[in-house]
C-alpha positions as MATLAB code, in Angstrom:
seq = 'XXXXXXXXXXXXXXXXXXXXXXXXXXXXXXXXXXXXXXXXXXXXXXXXXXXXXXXXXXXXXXXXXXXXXXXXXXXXXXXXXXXXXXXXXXXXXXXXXXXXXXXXXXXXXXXXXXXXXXXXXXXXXXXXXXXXXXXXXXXXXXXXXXXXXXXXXXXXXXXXXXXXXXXXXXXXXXXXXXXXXXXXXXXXXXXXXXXXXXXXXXXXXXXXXXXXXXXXXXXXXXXXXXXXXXXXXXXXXXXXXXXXXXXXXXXXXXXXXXXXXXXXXXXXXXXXXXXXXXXXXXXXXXXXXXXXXXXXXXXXXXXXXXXXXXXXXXXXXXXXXXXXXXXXXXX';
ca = [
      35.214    2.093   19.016;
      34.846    3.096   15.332;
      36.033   -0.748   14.464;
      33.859   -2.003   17.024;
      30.600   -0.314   15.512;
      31.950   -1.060   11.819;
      31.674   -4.881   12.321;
      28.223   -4.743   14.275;
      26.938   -2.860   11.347;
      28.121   -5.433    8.527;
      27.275   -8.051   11.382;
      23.370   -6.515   11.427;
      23.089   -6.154    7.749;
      23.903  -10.230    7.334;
      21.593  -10.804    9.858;
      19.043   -8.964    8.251;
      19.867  -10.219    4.610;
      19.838  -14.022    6.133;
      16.457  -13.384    7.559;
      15.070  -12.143    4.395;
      16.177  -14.904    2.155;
      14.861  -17.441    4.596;
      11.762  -15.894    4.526;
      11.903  -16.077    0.499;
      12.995  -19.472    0.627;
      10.092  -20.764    2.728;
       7.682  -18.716    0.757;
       8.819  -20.359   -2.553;
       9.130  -23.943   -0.940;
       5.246  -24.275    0.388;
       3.024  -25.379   -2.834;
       1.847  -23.598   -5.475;
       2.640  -19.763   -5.605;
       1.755  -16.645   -3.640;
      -1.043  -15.694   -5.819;
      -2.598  -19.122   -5.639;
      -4.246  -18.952   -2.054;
      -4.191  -15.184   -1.955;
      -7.620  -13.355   -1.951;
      -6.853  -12.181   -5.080;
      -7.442  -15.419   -6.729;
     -10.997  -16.081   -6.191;
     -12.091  -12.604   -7.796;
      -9.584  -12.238  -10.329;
      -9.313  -12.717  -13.884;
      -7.107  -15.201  -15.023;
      -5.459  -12.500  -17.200;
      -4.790  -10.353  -14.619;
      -3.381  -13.537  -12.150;
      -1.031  -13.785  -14.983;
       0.153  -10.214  -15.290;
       0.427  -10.380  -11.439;
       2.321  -13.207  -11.756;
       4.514  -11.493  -14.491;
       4.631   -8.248  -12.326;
       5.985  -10.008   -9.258;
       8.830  -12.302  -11.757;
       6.644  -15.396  -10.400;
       7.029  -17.125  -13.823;
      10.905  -17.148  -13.898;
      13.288  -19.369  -12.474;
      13.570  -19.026   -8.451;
      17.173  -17.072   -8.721;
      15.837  -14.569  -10.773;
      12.893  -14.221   -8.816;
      15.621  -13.639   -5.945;
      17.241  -11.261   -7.584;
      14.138   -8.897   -8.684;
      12.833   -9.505   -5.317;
      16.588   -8.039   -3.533;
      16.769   -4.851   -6.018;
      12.801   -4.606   -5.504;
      13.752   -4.038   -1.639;
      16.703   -1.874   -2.348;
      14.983    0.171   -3.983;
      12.248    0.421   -1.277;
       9.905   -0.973   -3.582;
       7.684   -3.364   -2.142;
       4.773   -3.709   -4.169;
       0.899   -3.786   -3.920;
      -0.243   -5.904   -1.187;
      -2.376   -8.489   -2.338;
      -4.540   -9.292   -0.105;
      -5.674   -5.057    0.310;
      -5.414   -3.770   -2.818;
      -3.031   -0.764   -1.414;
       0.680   -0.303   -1.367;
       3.161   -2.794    0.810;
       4.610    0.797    2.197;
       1.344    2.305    3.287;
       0.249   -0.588    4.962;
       3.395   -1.028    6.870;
       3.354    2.752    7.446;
      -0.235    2.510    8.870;
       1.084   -0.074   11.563;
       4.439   -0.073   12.032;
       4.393    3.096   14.462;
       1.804    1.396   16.292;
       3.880   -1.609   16.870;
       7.037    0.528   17.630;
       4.815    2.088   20.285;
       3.650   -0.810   22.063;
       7.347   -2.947   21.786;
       9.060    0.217   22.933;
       6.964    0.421   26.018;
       7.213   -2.587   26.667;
      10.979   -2.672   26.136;
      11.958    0.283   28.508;
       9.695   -0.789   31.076;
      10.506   -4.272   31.310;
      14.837   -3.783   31.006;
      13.954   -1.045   34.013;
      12.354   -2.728   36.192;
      14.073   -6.133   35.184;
      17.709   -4.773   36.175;
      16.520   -3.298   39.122;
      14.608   -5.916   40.826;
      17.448   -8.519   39.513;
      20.060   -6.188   41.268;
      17.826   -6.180   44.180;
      17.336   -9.968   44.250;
      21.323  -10.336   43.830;
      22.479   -8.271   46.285;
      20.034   -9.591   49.183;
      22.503  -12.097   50.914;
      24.260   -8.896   51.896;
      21.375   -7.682   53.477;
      20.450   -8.767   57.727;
      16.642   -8.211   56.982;
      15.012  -12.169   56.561;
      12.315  -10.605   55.291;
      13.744   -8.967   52.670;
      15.006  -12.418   52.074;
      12.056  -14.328   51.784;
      10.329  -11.227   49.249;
      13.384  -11.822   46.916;
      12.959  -15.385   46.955;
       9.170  -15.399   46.473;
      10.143  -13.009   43.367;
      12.505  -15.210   41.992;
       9.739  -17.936   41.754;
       7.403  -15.917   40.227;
       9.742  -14.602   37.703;
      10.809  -18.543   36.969;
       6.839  -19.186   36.423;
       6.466  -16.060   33.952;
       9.308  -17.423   32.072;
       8.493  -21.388   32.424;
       4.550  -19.482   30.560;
       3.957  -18.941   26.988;
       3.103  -15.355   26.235;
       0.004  -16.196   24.844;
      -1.558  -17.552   28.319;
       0.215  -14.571   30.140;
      -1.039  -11.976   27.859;
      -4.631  -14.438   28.483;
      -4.562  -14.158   32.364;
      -3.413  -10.698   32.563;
      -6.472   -9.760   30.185;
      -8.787  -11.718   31.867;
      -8.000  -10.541   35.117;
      -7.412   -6.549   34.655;
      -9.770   -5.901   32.111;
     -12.537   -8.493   31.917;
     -12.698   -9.270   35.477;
     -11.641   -6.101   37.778;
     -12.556   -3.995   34.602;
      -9.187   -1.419   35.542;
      -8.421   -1.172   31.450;
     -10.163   -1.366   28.180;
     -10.582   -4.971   26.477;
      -8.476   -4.022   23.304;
      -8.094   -1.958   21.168;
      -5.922    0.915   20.497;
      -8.475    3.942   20.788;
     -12.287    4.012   22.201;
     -14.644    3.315   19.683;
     -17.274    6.504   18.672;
     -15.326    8.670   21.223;
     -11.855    9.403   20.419;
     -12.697   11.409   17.340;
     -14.431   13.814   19.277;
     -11.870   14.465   22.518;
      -9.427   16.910   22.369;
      -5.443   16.599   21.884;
      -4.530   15.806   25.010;
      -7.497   13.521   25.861;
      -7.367   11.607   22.637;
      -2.817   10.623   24.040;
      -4.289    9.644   27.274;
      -6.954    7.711   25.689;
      -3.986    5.805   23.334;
      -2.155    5.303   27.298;
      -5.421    4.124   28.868;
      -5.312    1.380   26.223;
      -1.703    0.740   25.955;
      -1.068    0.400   29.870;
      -2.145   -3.329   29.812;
      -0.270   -4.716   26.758;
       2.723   -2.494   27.737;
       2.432   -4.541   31.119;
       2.268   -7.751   29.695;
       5.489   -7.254   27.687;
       7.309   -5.686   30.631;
       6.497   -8.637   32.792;
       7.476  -10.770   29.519;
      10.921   -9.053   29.063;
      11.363   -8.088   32.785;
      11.277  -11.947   34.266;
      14.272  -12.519   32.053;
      16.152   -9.714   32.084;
      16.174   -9.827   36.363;
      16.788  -13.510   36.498;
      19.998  -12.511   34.761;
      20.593   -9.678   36.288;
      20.312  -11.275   39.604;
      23.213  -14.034   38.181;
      25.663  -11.282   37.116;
      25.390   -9.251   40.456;
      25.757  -12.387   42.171;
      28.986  -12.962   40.381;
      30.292   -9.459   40.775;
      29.468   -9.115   44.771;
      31.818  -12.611   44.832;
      35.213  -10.607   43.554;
      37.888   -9.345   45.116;
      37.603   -6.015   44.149;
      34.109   -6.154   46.120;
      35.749   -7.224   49.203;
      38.578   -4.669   48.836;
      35.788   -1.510   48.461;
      33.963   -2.816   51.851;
      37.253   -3.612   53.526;
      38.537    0.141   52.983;
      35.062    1.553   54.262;
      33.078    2.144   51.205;
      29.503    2.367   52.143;
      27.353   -0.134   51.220;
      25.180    1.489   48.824;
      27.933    3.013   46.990;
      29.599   -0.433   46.737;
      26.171   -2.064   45.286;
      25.082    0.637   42.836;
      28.603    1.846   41.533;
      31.026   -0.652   41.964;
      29.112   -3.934   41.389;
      25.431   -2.707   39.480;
      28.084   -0.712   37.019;
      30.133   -3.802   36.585;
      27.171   -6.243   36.146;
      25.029   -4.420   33.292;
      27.032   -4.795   30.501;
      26.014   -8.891   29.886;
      22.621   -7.573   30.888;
      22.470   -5.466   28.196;
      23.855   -7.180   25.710;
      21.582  -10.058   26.497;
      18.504   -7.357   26.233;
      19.720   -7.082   22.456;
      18.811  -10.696   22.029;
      15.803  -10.392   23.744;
      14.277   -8.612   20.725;
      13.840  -11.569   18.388;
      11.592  -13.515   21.141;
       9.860  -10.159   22.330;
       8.734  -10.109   18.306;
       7.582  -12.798   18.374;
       5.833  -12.200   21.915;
       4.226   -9.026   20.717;
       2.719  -11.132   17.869;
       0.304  -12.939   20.611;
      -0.009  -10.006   22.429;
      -1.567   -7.712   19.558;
      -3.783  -10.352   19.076;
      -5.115  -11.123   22.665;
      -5.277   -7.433   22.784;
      -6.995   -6.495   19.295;
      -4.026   -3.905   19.007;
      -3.514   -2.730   15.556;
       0.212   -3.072   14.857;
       2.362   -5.020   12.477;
       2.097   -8.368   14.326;
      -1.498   -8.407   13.608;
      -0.983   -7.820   10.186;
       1.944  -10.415    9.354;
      -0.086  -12.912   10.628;
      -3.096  -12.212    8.384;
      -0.699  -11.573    5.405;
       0.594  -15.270    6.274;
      -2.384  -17.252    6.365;
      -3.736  -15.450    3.225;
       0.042  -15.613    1.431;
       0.023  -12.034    1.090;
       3.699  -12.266   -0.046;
       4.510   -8.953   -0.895;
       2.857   -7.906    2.614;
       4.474  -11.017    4.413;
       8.098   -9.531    2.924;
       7.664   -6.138    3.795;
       7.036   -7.093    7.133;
       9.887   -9.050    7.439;
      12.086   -6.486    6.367;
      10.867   -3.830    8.649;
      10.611   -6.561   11.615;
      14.456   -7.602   10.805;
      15.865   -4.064   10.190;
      13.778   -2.895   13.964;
      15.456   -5.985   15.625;
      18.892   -5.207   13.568;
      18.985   -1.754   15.307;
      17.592   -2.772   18.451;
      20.605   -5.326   19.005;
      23.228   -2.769   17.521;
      21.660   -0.047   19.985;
      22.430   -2.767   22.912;
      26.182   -3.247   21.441;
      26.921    0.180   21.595;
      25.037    0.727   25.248;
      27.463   -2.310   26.519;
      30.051   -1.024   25.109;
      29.906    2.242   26.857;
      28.797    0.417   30.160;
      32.113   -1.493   29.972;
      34.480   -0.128   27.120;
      36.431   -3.724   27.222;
      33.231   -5.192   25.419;
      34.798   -2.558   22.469;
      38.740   -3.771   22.560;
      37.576   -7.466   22.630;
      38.295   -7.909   26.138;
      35.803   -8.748   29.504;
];
């Protein structure tokens, strides 16, 4: 196990030192330089665009701008953003819980609810009840049609139709407007859940629609081997054969594959703090792009790789212990 978690770790930190340098790459390739269409530029002295310029190594050649850009990062210095006047850290620090609120909702809600209705829909031609039948296939469609949507219409419908139409949640936001301030403790965290519910949702259904159509694969797969037939030839009951003989044996792709869901659910949560006005890091990468903010637009690239880095070494080690072959190099 300790060799096992020793090569995921050097395994996430190329990852996450690839997906930096890309970024830096692209940044340096588009024309001009980052100071050149930040805000910064219109109101700024031509002097001070220069000592900017000098101040982020913009003037040297690109390696060296590399390397003062890498010990920069390792040294958790990431600058002034440019396009707010205030520190890369603080402005990360402002959103990044935010963000780690709404994708871990999202997250544990959609895996949950994915595995179970993908066991469910698996395990259904064992079942006598045709109607059960008929709900699991009507479930598989709409789980094909979430999947076959982009996340910006889904996080579209299910705005328009819970909160502008039936009017059950708040139409963005993270907090109500001239009231929070003034409620209590406890009022003020169910005022943050009133407003999260619906985003939360939308990256459940998002994350869940994959995570069960696999799910539904692997405990397909599992109820088909011999082991399965032995359990139910000797007597085992039926629910004891589903949940610990073939669920057990059928989460460990599952989870792995929820580890690789965190790049595209990102990226998802990108539209979806849009859509939903929520205030988290998505938001603000996007702004720092389209104003090449590049301090900002690194930062948040660093922080987005090293929460998807973790995320995918957390699902390693959670397969792993779901099926300790995963760990000796064995299925």
């Amino acid at each position: 196990m300790f060799r096992f978690l020793l090569g995921r770790l050097a395994q996430s930190a190329l990852v996450l030192g690839l997906a930096v340098s890309v970024v830096f790459a692209l940044l340096r390739a588009a024309p001009g330089d980052p100071l050149s269409g930040s805000t910064l530029d219109a109101t700024t002295a031509p002097a001070t665009r220069e000592l900017l310029r000098r101040q982020y190594a913009l003037n040297r050649p690109l390696l060296e701008q590399y390397a003062h850009f890498v010990g920069s990062a390792l040294r958790g210095e990431l600058g002034m953003s440019l396009s707010r006047g205030r520190p890369v850290a603080q402005v990360l620090r402002d959103v990044v819980p935010n963000t780690v609120l709404l994708m871990g909702t999202g997250l544990f809600l959609g895996i949950l609810g994915g595995i179970a209705l993908g066991a469910w829909q698996g395990s259904r031609d064992t079942r006598n009840s045709a109607t059960a039948a008929r709900v699991a296939r009507m479930s598989e469609r709409i789980g094909l049609a979430i999947i076959a949507t982009p996340e910006y219409i889904v996080a579209t419908a299910m705005l328009t139709l819970f909160a502008a139409t039936w009017r059950l949640f708040p139409i963005g936001g993270m907090v109500s407007l001239g009231v929070h301030d003034s409620l209590g403790p406890v009022a003020r965290a169910g005022d943050v859940l009133w407003h999260l519910t619906l985003p939360a949702l939308t990256l459940a259904l998002i994350v869940g629609a994959g995570v069960a159509r696999y799910q539904r694969t692997e405990m397909r797969l599992v109820l088909a081997r011999p082991f399965i037939r032995t359990a139910r030839a000797k007597g085992v009951p039926e629910a004891r054969v589903l949940v610990h003989h073939a669920l057990r044996n059928a989460l460990g792709p599952v989870i792995t594959l929820c580890g690789l869901l965190l790049p595209s659910l990102v990226g998802g949560a990108v539209f979806v703090e849009a859509i939903f006005a929520w205030p988290g890091m998505g938001r603000t990468m996007v702004e720092a792009v389209t104003g090449r903010d590049y301090p900002l637009v690194i930062g948040a690239v660093i922080v987005s790789s090293v929460l998807v880095a973790l995320g995918g070494l957390l699902a390693d080690v959670a397969a792993a212990v779901a099926d300790p072959r995963l760990a000796r190099g064995r299925r």
